[in-house]
Amino acid sequence: MSTATMRVVACVIEKDLDFEFVFVDMATDEHKKHPFLSLNPFGQVPAFADGDLKLFESRAITQYIAHVYASNGYQLILQDPKKMPIMSVWMEVEGQKFEPLASKLTWELGIKPMIGMSTDDAIVKESEEQLSKVLDIYETRLAESKYLGGDSFTLVDLHHMPNIYYLMGTKVKALFDLRPRVSAWCADILARPAWVKCLEKLQN
Amino acid sequence: MSTATMRVVACVIEKDLDFEFVFVDMATDEHKKHPFLSLNPFGQVPAFADGDLKLFESRAITQYIAHVYASNGYQLILQDPKKMPIMSVWMEVEGQKFEPLASKLTWELGIKPMIGMSTDDAIVKESEEQLSKVLDIYETRLAESKYLGGDSFTLVDLHHMPNIYYLMGTKVKALFDLRPRVSAWCADILARPAWVKCLEKLQN
């Protein structure tokens, strides 16, 4: 169910890399104990290892993969020195503006009902109002470039996918549908073969 | 008062770059109107221009400056390909784990009293508890490397400075003081000449 894990798995599949997926049993708090804590001191999934290098934080992992394996699979970063800083701006927008609201809504409307907890309607209302403003800005941005980070699909779009995937199954979908460019962008990125494979992989 | 602006100004001074500081009158909502909105559609300070390139999001701006002006002033990034991904992990830790809590506390205890608003004690209590756990992890991290991102001062530490500066003037200082390595690290980074110059610049 972890959006952060989905982010990393989607990235590895986009880059056509072989990887071993190691299940961490969160039901028995395996992520809060050693040895997992030596991989991620925050006790959260995912953690990632490539040879001796051990990383955590999903966005740091995807950036590592995208840069180090730049020539594998799909190119997830813009290498033009004029375009990369703009991509970097929108990476920060995702992390600082979209994620805090989207993850609250994913938790309240996507995950809580799945695990038998009840939704906090006040949090949903406030987060929906704030997310609407972010999506207005996305709608304008998508008039000037096909994807959020630039003219091609990049890590910026990929980082959004797990939360959007969950939110498409909730009433928050209406906020995306109201905005034609945002709505088309969501349909486009969620239809990527790597994303479909990522979901299959995680469901098995 | 903007921590995001302080982050960028500190970076430009560390890099010994000439720059023009353009005041945006937030009291008259200049940041919510055109032409400012064409620089930052979110209507927040800071916005940044370098020739034709226009950027927003403080962490995207500092990364641009640190990479493009790598040979100016102090080196704020680790270029060793084994160390850069680790620095990147701790950059994300700042943005995803430290900033949400620190900015709530800065707002409640640092800014609100300054502008005559009253502090929400429940938010302070919850944020302090969560921040304590993050600082425990920092204390462990600082036993293995002198700075959070690695053995030298980097953007990771710099990104923390504005919130820490405010929090040092509040009761949250006690949480930092309780942890000797965290406390020494705060004293070290806040004593940097570039930070002192940044504060002088913004106070004038």
PDB file of N, CA and C in Angstrom, chain A residues 54-144:
ATOM      1  N   LYS A  54      23.505   2.059   0.234  1.00  0.00           N
ATOM      2  CA  LYS A  54      22.183   1.879   0.826  1.00  0.00           C
ATOM      3  C   LYS A  54      21.503   3.238   0.910  1.00  0.00           C
ATOM      4  N   LEU A  55      20.283   3.316   0.409  1.00  0.00           N
ATOM      5  CA  LEU A  55      19.563   4.592   0.382  1.00  0.00           C
ATOM      6  C   LEU A  55      18.157   4.426   0.949  1.00  0.00           C
ATOM      7  N   PHE A  56      17.584   5.547   1.398  1.00  0.00           N
ATOM      8  CA  PHE A  56      16.158   5.580   1.726  1.00  0.00           C
ATOM      9  C   PHE A  56      15.609   6.913   1.220  1.00  0.00           C
ATOM     10  N   GLU A  57      14.360   7.231   1.531  1.00  0.00           N
ATOM     11  CA  GLU A  57      13.641   8.382   0.967  1.00  0.00           C
ATOM     12  C   GLU A  57      13.390   8.146  -0.523  1.00  0.00           C
ATOM     13  N   SER A  58      12.122   7.875  -0.856  1.00  0.00           N
ATOM     14  CA  SER A  58      11.789   7.444  -2.220  1.00  0.00           C
ATOM     15  C   SER A  58      12.319   8.391  -3.303  1.00  0.00           C
ATOM     16  N   ARG A  59      12.217   9.707  -3.076  1.00  0.00           N
ATOM     17  CA  ARG A  59      12.631  10.651  -4.128  1.00  0.00           C
ATOM     18  C   ARG A  59      14.148  10.693  -4.300  1.00  0.00           C
ATOM     19  N   ALA A  60      14.889  10.414  -3.226  1.00  0.00           N
ATOM     20  CA  ALA A  60      16.357  10.344  -3.344  1.00  0.00           C
ATOM     21  C   ALA A  60      16.731   9.072  -4.107  1.00  0.00           C
ATOM     22  N   ILE A  61      15.988   8.001  -3.884  1.00  0.00           N
ATOM     23  CA  ILE A  61      16.260   6.738  -4.581  1.00  0.00           C
ATOM     24  C   ILE A  61      15.978   6.884  -6.077  1.00  0.00           C
ATOM     25  N   THR A  62      14.817   7.475  -6.412  1.00  0.00           N
ATOM     26  CA  THR A  62      14.493   7.611  -7.848  1.00  0.00           C
ATOM     27  C   THR A  62      15.504   8.526  -8.547  1.00  0.00           C
ATOM     28  N   GLN A  63      15.946   9.575  -7.863  1.00  0.00           N
ATOM     29  CA  GLN A  63      16.937  10.464  -8.482  1.00  0.00           C
ATOM     30  C   GLN A  63      18.254   9.739  -8.708  1.00  0.00           C
ATOM     31  N   TYR A  64      18.649   8.935  -7.742  1.00  0.00           N
ATOM     32  CA  TYR A  64      19.870   8.140  -7.903  1.00  0.00           C
ATOM     33  C   TYR A  64      19.735   7.234  -9.127  1.00  0.00           C
ATOM     34  N   ILE A  65      18.640   6.484  -9.197  1.00  0.00           N
ATOM     35  CA  ILE A  65      18.434   5.542 -10.310  1.00  0.00           C
ATOM     36  C   ILE A  65      18.422   6.292 -11.646  1.00  0.00           C
ATOM     37  N   ALA A  66      17.691   7.398 -11.689  1.00  0.00           N
ATOM     38  CA  ALA A  66      17.547   8.134 -12.955  1.00  0.00           C
ATOM     39  C   ALA A  66      18.884   8.700 -13.434  1.00  0.00           C
ATOM     40  N   HIS A  67      19.726   9.124 -12.489  1.00  0.00           N
ATOM     41  CA  HIS A  67      21.017   9.697 -12.883  1.00  0.00           C
ATOM     42  C   HIS A  67      22.052   8.618 -13.179  1.00  0.00           C
ATOM     43  N   VAL A  68      22.151   7.617 -12.321  1.00  0.00           N
ATOM     44  CA  VAL A  68      23.206   6.613 -12.479  1.00  0.00           C
ATOM     45  C   VAL A  68      22.899   5.664 -13.653  1.00  0.00           C
ATOM     46  N   TYR A  69      21.607   5.400 -13.870  1.00  0.00           N
ATOM     47  CA  TYR A  69      21.221   4.519 -14.974  1.00  0.00           C
ATOM     48  C   TYR A  69      20.575   5.330 -16.096  1.00  0.00           C
ATOM     49  N   ALA A  70      21.151   6.507 -16.347  1.00  0.00           N
ATOM     50  CA  ALA A  70      20.574   7.423 -17.340  1.00  0.00           C
ATOM     51  C   ALA A  70      20.413   6.747 -18.701  1.00  0.00           C
ATOM     52  N   SER A  71      21.321   5.840 -19.058  1.00  0.00           N
ATOM     53  CA  SER A  71      21.249   5.262 -20.407  1.00  0.00           C
ATOM     54  C   SER A  71      20.396   3.993 -20.475  1.00  0.00           C
ATOM     55  N   ASN A  72      19.871   3.547 -19.348  1.00  0.00           N
ATOM     56  CA  ASN A  72      18.957   2.378 -19.367  1.00  0.00           C
ATOM     57  C   ASN A  72      17.511   2.821 -19.560  1.00  0.00           C
ATOM     58  N   GLY A  73      16.715   1.976 -20.184  1.00  0.00           N
ATOM     59  CA  GLY A  73      15.256   2.163 -20.267  1.00  0.00           C
ATOM     60  C   GLY A  73      14.848   3.577 -20.672  1.00  0.00           C
ATOM     61  N   TYR A  74      13.782   4.049 -20.089  1.00  0.00           N
ATOM     62  CA  TYR A  74      13.228   5.358 -20.435  1.00  0.00           C
ATOM     63  C   TYR A  74      14.017   6.469 -19.721  1.00  0.00           C
ATOM     64  N   GLN A  75      14.301   7.552 -20.452  1.00  0.00           N
ATOM     65  CA  GLN A  75      15.067   8.677 -19.884  1.00  0.00           C
ATOM     66  C   GLN A  75      14.143   9.532 -18.992  1.00  0.00           C
ATOM     67  N   LEU A  76      14.364   9.481 -17.691  1.00  0.00           N
ATOM     68  CA  LEU A  76      13.435  10.137 -16.746  1.00  0.00           C
ATOM     69  C   LEU A  76      13.874  11.531 -16.317  1.00  0.00           C
ATOM     70  N   ILE A  77      15.025  11.990 -16.824  1.00  0.00           N
ATOM     71  CA  ILE A  77      15.454  13.345 -16.469  1.00  0.00           C
ATOM     72  C   ILE A  77      15.773  14.130 -17.736  1.00  0.00           C
ATOM     73  N   LEU A  78      15.676  15.445 -17.622  1.00  0.00           N
ATOM     74  CA  LEU A  78      16.019  16.317 -18.750  1.00  0.00           C
ATOM     75  C   LEU A  78      17.481  16.706 -18.578  1.00  0.00           C
ATOM     76  N   GLN A  79      18.288  16.455 -19.583  1.00  0.00           N
ATOM     77  CA  GLN A  79      19.715  16.738 -19.408  1.00  0.00           C
ATOM     78  C   GLN A  79      20.120  18.111 -19.934  1.00  0.00           C
ATOM     79  N   ASP A  80      19.245  18.742 -20.708  1.00  0.00           N
ATOM     80  CA  ASP A  80      19.504  20.105 -21.188  1.00  0.00           C
ATOM     81  C   ASP A  80      19.653  21.042 -19.971  1.00  0.00           C
ATOM     82  N   PRO A  81      20.819  21.727 -19.865  1.00  0.00           N
ATOM     83  CA  PRO A  81      21.056  22.557 -18.671  1.00  0.00           C
ATOM     84  C   PRO A  81      20.060  23.711 -18.481  1.00  0.00           C
ATOM     85  N   LYS A  82      19.315  24.064 -19.519  1.00  0.00           N
ATOM     86  CA  LYS A  82      18.281  25.096 -19.359  1.00  0.00           C
ATOM     87  C   LYS A  82      16.968  24.484 -18.870  1.00  0.00           C
ATOM     88  N   LYS A  83      16.787  23.193 -19.168  1.00  0.00           N
ATOM     89  CA  LYS A  83      15.510  22.551 -18.814  1.00  0.00           C
ATOM     90  C   LYS A  83      15.566  21.845 -17.463  1.00  0.00           C
ATOM     91  N   MET A  84      16.768  21.391 -17.082  1.00  0.00           N
ATOM     92  CA  MET A  84      16.879  20.654 -15.826  1.00  0.00           C
ATOM     93  C   MET A  84      16.450  21.486 -14.603  1.00  0.00           C
ATOM     94  N   PRO A  85      16.855  22.772 -14.507  1.00  0.00           N
ATOM     95  CA  PRO A  85      16.419  23.542 -13.325  1.00  0.00           C
ATOM     96  C   PRO A  85      14.901  23.717 -13.241  1.00  0.00           C
ATOM     97  N   ILE A  86      14.250  23.785 -14.393  1.00  0.00           N
ATOM     98  CA  ILE A  86      12.778  23.911 -14.402  1.00  0.00           C
ATOM     99  C   ILE A  86      12.160  22.592 -13.917  1.00  0.00           C
ATOM    100  N   MET A  87      12.726  21.489 -14.383  1.00  0.00           N
ATOM    101  CA  MET A  87      12.261  20.178 -13.904  1.00  0.00           C
ATOM    102  C   MET A  87      12.433  20.103 -12.386  1.00  0.00           C
ATOM    103  N   SER A  88      13.546  20.620 -11.916  1.00  0.00           N
ATOM    104  CA  SER A  88      13.849  20.603 -10.488  1.00  0.00           C
ATOM    105  C   SER A  88      12.827  21.434  -9.685  1.00  0.00           C
ATOM    106  N   VAL A  89      12.397  22.559 -10.246  1.00  0.00           N
ATOM    107  CA  VAL A  89      11.348  23.371  -9.596  1.00  0.00           C
ATOM    108  C   VAL A  89      10.091  22.533  -9.398  1.00  0.00           C
ATOM    109  N   TRP A  90       9.692  21.825 -10.447  1.00  0.00           N
ATOM    110  CA  TRP A  90       8.432  21.068 -10.362  1.00  0.00           C
ATOM    111  C   TRP A  90       8.571  19.798  -9.524  1.00  0.00           C
ATOM    112  N   MET A  91       9.812  19.292  -9.402  1.00  0.00           N
ATOM    113  CA  MET A  91      10.057  18.196  -8.445  1.00  0.00           C
ATOM    114  C   MET A  91       9.768  18.697  -7.035  1.00  0.00           C
ATOM    115  N   GLU A  92      10.235  19.912  -6.740  1.00  0.00           N
ATOM    116  CA  GLU A  92       9.996  20.492  -5.410  1.00  0.00           C
ATOM    117  C   GLU A  92       8.519  20.807  -5.201  1.00  0.00           C
ATOM    118  N   VAL A  93       7.847  21.248  -6.255  1.00  0.00           N
ATOM    119  CA  VAL A  93       6.401  21.512  -6.149  1.00  0.00           C
ATOM    120  C   VAL A  93       5.687  20.218  -5.741  1.00  0.00           C
ATOM    121  N   GLU A  94       6.058  19.110  -6.374  1.00  0.00           N
ATOM    122  CA  GLU A  94       5.427  17.835  -6.005  1.00  0.00           C
ATOM    123  C   GLU A  94       5.683  17.530  -4.524  1.00  0.00           C
ATOM    124  N   GLY A  95       6.948  17.622  -4.116  1.00  0.00           N
ATOM    125  CA  GLY A  95       7.305  17.247  -2.738  1.00  0.00           C
ATOM    126  C   GLY A  95       6.749  18.181  -1.684  1.00  0.00           C
ATOM    127  N   GLN A  96       6.716  19.481  -1.998  1.00  0.00           N
ATOM    128  CA  GLN A  96       6.341  20.473  -0.982  1.00  0.00           C
ATOM    129  C   GLN A  96       4.873  20.900  -1.062  1.00  0.00           C
ATOM    130  N   LYS A  97       4.278  20.870  -2.253  1.00  0.00           N
ATOM    131  CA  LYS A  97       2.908  21.374  -2.390  1.00  0.00           C
ATOM    132  C   LYS A  97       1.885  20.258  -2.604  1.00  0.00           C
ATOM    133  N   PHE A  98       2.214  19.308  -3.500  1.00  0.00           N
ATOM    134  CA  PHE A  98       1.236  18.267  -3.834  1.00  0.00           C
ATOM    135  C   PHE A  98       1.217  17.159  -2.786  1.00  0.00           C
ATOM    136  N   GLU A  99       2.387  16.618  -2.477  1.00  0.00           N
ATOM    137  CA  GLU A  99       2.485  15.457  -1.573  1.00  0.00           C
ATOM    138  C   GLU A  99       1.796  15.659  -0.213  1.00  0.00           C
ATOM    139  N   PRO A 100       2.028  16.798   0.481  1.00  0.00           N
ATOM    140  CA  PRO A 100       1.407  16.917   1.811  1.00  0.00           C
ATOM    141  C   PRO A 100      -0.123  16.814   1.751  1.00  0.00           C
ATOM    142  N   LEU A 101      -0.728  17.380   0.708  1.00  0.00           N
ATOM    143  CA  LEU A 101      -2.186  17.345   0.589  1.00  0.00           C
ATOM    144  C   LEU A 101      -2.646  15.991   0.054  1.00  0.00           C
ATOM    145  N   ALA A 102      -1.982  15.532  -1.011  1.00  0.00           N
ATOM    146  CA  ALA A 102      -2.388  14.271  -1.641  1.00  0.00           C
ATOM    147  C   ALA A 102      -2.219  13.109  -0.674  1.00  0.00           C
ATOM    148  N   SER A 103      -1.148  13.120   0.127  1.00  0.00           N
ATOM    149  CA  SER A 103      -0.943  11.976   1.020  1.00  0.00           C
ATOM    150  C   SER A 103      -1.967  11.989   2.152  1.00  0.00           C
ATOM    151  N   LYS A 104      -2.375  13.180   2.601  1.00  0.00           N
ATOM    152  CA  LYS A 104      -3.451  13.241   3.607  1.00  0.00           C
ATOM    153  C   LYS A 104      -4.735  12.650   3.031  1.00  0.00           C
ATOM    154  N   LEU A 105      -5.069  13.041   1.792  1.00  0.00           N
ATOM    155  CA  LEU A 105      -6.305  12.561   1.161  1.00  0.00           C
ATOM    156  C   LEU A 105      -6.221  11.066   0.848  1.00  0.00           C
ATOM    157  N   THR A 106      -5.048  10.611   0.400  1.00  0.00           N
ATOM    158  CA  THR A 106      -4.860   9.174   0.148  1.00  0.00           C
ATOM    159  C   THR A 106      -5.081   8.388   1.433  1.00  0.00           C
ATOM    160  N   TRP A 107      -4.532   8.907   2.531  1.00  0.00           N
ATOM    161  CA  TRP A 107      -4.677   8.244   3.824  1.00  0.00           C
ATOM    162  C   TRP A 107      -6.138   8.240   4.281  1.00  0.00           C
ATOM    163  N   GLU A 108      -6.770   9.421   4.222  1.00  0.00           N
ATOM    164  CA  GLU A 108      -8.147   9.538   4.736  1.00  0.00           C
ATOM    165  C   GLU A 108      -9.155   8.759   3.892  1.00  0.00           C
ATOM    166  N   LEU A 109      -9.011   8.836   2.558  1.00  0.00           N
ATOM    167  CA  LEU A 109     -10.048   8.286   1.672  1.00  0.00           C
ATOM    168  C   LEU A 109      -9.645   6.977   0.991  1.00  0.00           C
ATOM    169  N   GLY A 110      -8.326   6.763   0.844  1.00  0.00           N
ATOM    170  CA  GLY A 110      -7.870   5.556   0.137  1.00  0.00           C
ATOM    171  C   GLY A 110      -7.498   4.443   1.102  1.00  0.00           C
ATOM    172  N   ILE A 111      -6.699   4.763   2.112  1.00  0.00           N
ATOM    173  CA  ILE A 111      -6.146   3.698   2.981  1.00  0.00           C
ATOM    174  C   ILE A 111      -7.049   3.414   4.193  1.00  0.00           C
ATOM    175  N   LYS A 112      -7.468   4.492   4.888  1.00  0.00           N
ATOM    176  CA  LYS A 112      -8.261   4.263   6.114  1.00  0.00           C
ATOM    177  C   LYS A 112      -9.471   3.346   5.890  1.00  0.00           C
ATOM    178  N   PRO A 113     -10.304   3.596   4.840  1.00  0.00           N
ATOM    179  CA  PRO A 113     -11.448   2.698   4.632  1.00  0.00           C
ATOM    180  C   PRO A 113     -11.017   1.242   4.401  1.00  0.00           C
ATOM    181  N   MET A 114      -9.843   1.053   3.724  1.00  0.00           N
ATOM    182  CA  MET A 114      -9.333  -0.296   3.453  1.00  0.00           C
ATOM    183  C   MET A 114      -8.996  -1.048   4.725  1.00  0.00           C
ATOM    184  N   ILE A 115      -8.553  -0.295   5.763  1.00  0.00           N
ATOM    185  CA  ILE A 115      -8.108  -0.969   6.989  1.00  0.00           C
ATOM    186  C   ILE A 115      -9.105  -0.756   8.135  1.00  0.00           C
ATOM    187  N   GLY A 116     -10.324  -0.338   7.749  1.00  0.00           N
ATOM    188  CA  GLY A 116     -11.407  -0.262   8.729  1.00  0.00           C
ATOM    189  C   GLY A 116     -11.342   0.921   9.683  1.00  0.00           C
ATOM    190  N   MET A 117     -10.615   1.998   9.302  1.00  0.00           N
ATOM    191  CA  MET A 117     -10.612   3.207  10.133  1.00  0.00           C
ATOM    192  C   MET A 117     -11.582   4.216   9.520  1.00  0.00           C
ATOM    193  N   SER A 118     -12.032   5.197  10.347  1.00  0.00           N
ATOM    194  CA  SER A 118     -12.994   6.140   9.779  1.00  0.00           C
ATOM    195  C   SER A 118     -12.307   7.449   9.358  1.00  0.00           C
ATOM    196  N   THR A 119     -12.816   7.991   8.282  1.00  0.00           N
ATOM    197  CA  THR A 119     -12.283   9.175   7.628  1.00  0.00           C
ATOM    198  C   THR A 119     -12.580  10.440   8.444  1.00  0.00           C
ATOM    199  N   ASP A 120     -11.632  11.358   8.520  1.00  0.00           N
ATOM    200  CA  ASP A 120     -11.847  12.648   9.180  1.00  0.00           C
ATOM    201  C   ASP A 120     -12.300  13.664   8.121  1.00  0.00           C
ATOM    202  N   ASP A 121     -13.600  13.974   8.120  1.00  0.00           N
ATOM    203  CA  ASP A 121     -14.170  14.793   7.049  1.00  0.00           C
ATOM    204  C   ASP A 121     -13.633  16.221   7.022  1.00  0.00           C
ATOM    205  N   ALA A 122     -13.273  16.759   8.199  1.00  0.00           N
ATOM    206  CA  ALA A 122     -12.750  18.132   8.242  1.00  0.00           C
ATOM    207  C   ALA A 122     -11.395  18.206   7.538  1.00  0.00           C
ATOM    208  N   ILE A 123     -10.562  17.198   7.780  1.00  0.00           N
ATOM    209  CA  ILE A 123      -9.251  17.157   7.107  1.00  0.00           C
ATOM    210  C   ILE A 123      -9.447  17.021   5.597  1.00  0.00           C
ATOM    211  N   VAL A 124     -10.404  16.184   5.200  1.00  0.00           N
ATOM    212  CA  VAL A 124     -10.669  15.985   3.766  1.00  0.00           C
ATOM    213  C   VAL A 124     -11.097  17.298   3.126  1.00  0.00           C
ATOM    214  N   LYS A 125     -12.005  18.001   3.782  1.00  0.00           N
ATOM    215  CA  LYS A 125     -12.539  19.257   3.210  1.00  0.00           C
ATOM    216  C   LYS A 125     -11.414  20.285   3.021  1.00  0.00           C
ATOM    217  N   GLU A 126     -10.635  20.481   4.072  1.00  0.00           N
ATOM    218  CA  GLU A 126      -9.554  21.469   4.011  1.00  0.00           C
ATOM    219  C   GLU A 126      -8.506  21.081   2.962  1.00  0.00           C
ATOM    220  N   SER A 127      -8.168  19.802   2.931  1.00  0.00           N
ATOM    221  CA  SER A 127      -7.146  19.353   1.973  1.00  0.00           C
ATOM    222  C   SER A 127      -7.652  19.459   0.543  1.00  0.00           C
ATOM    223  N   GLU A 128      -8.941  19.171   0.339  1.00  0.00           N
ATOM    224  CA  GLU A 128      -9.510  19.293  -1.011  1.00  0.00           C
ATOM    225  C   GLU A 128      -9.472  20.737  -1.496  1.00  0.00           C
ATOM    226  N   GLU A 129      -9.781  21.665  -0.591  1.00  0.00           N
ATOM    227  CA  GLU A 129      -9.757  23.085  -0.976  1.00  0.00           C
ATOM    228  C   GLU A 129      -8.346  23.511  -1.380  1.00  0.00           C
ATOM    229  N   GLN A 130      -7.372  23.076  -0.574  1.00  0.00           N
ATOM    230  CA  GLN A 130      -5.986  23.457  -0.872  1.00  0.00           C
ATOM    231  C   GLN A 130      -5.481  22.754  -2.130  1.00  0.00           C
ATOM    232  N   LEU A 131      -5.876  21.492  -2.307  1.00  0.00           N
ATOM    233  CA  LEU A 131      -5.436  20.756  -3.500  1.00  0.00           C
ATOM    234  C   LEU A 131      -6.024  21.381  -4.777  1.00  0.00           C
ATOM    235  N   SER A 132      -7.245  21.898  -4.685  1.00  0.00           N
ATOM    236  CA  SER A 132      -7.864  22.542  -5.850  1.00  0.00           C
ATOM    237  C   SER A 132      -6.997  23.688  -6.367  1.00  0.00           C
ATOM    238  N   LYS A 133      -6.433  24.444  -5.427  1.00  0.00           N
ATOM    239  CA  LYS A 133      -5.580  25.573  -5.842  1.00  0.00           C
ATOM    240  C   LYS A 133      -4.303  25.071  -6.531  1.00  0.00           C
ATOM    241  N   VAL A 134      -3.743  24.000  -6.006  1.00  0.00           N
ATOM    242  CA  VAL A 134      -2.542  23.425  -6.634  1.00  0.00           C
ATOM    243  C   VAL A 134      -2.896  22.930  -8.041  1.00  0.00           C
ATOM    244  N   LEU A 135      -4.058  22.278  -8.172  1.00  0.00           N
ATOM    245  CA  LEU A 135      -4.448  21.731  -9.486  1.00  0.00           C
ATOM    246  C   LEU A 135      -4.759  22.843 -10.482  1.00  0.00           C
ATOM    247  N   ASP A 136      -5.231  23.993 -10.010  1.00  0.00           N
ATOM    248  CA  ASP A 136      -5.410  25.150 -10.911  1.00  0.00           C
ATOM    249  C   ASP A 136      -4.068  25.552 -11.518  1.00  0.00           C
ATOM    250  N   ILE A 137      -3.047  25.550 -10.692  1.00  0.00           N
ATOM    251  CA  ILE A 137      -1.706  25.916 -11.174  1.00  0.00           C
ATOM    252  C   ILE A 137      -1.178  24.843 -12.136  1.00  0.00           C
ATOM    253  N   TYR A 138      -1.473  23.588 -11.844  1.00  0.00           N
ATOM    254  CA  TYR A 138      -1.080  22.501 -12.757  1.00  0.00           C
ATOM    255  C   TYR A 138      -1.786  22.669 -14.117  1.00  0.00           C
ATOM    256  N   GLU A 139      -3.065  23.033 -14.069  1.00  0.00           N
ATOM    257  CA  GLU A 139      -3.827  23.205 -15.317  1.00  0.00           C
ATOM    258  C   GLU A 139      -3.160  24.259 -16.212  1.00  0.00           C
ATOM    259  N   THR A 140      -2.722  25.354 -15.600  1.00  0.00           N
ATOM    260  CA  THR A 140      -2.030  26.416 -16.347  1.00  0.00           C
ATOM    261  C   THR A 140      -0.680  25.903 -16.854  1.00  0.00           C
ATOM    262  N   ARG A 141       0.048  25.227 -15.986  1.00  0.00           N
ATOM    263  CA  ARG A 141       1.360  24.694 -16.369  1.00  0.00           C
ATOM    264  C   ARG A 141       1.240  23.740 -17.557  1.00  0.00           C
ATOM    265  N   LEU A 142       0.214  22.903 -17.551  1.00  0.00           N
ATOM    266  CA  LEU A 142       0.062  21.894 -18.612  1.00  0.00           C
ATOM    267  C   LEU A 142      -0.422  22.499 -19.937  1.00  0.00           C
ATOM    268  N   ALA A 143      -0.745  23.791 -19.918  1.00  0.00           N
ATOM    269  CA  ALA A 143      -1.035  24.482 -21.178  1.00  0.00           C
ATOM    270  C   ALA A 143       0.274  24.882 -21.856  1.00  0.00           C
ATOM    271  N   GLU A 144       1.325  25.041 -21.053  1.00  0.00           N
ATOM    272  CA  GLU A 144       2.597  25.479 -21.638  1.00  0.00           C
ATOM    273  C   GLU A 144       3.585  24.328 -21.866  1.00  0.00           C
TER     274      GLU A 144
END
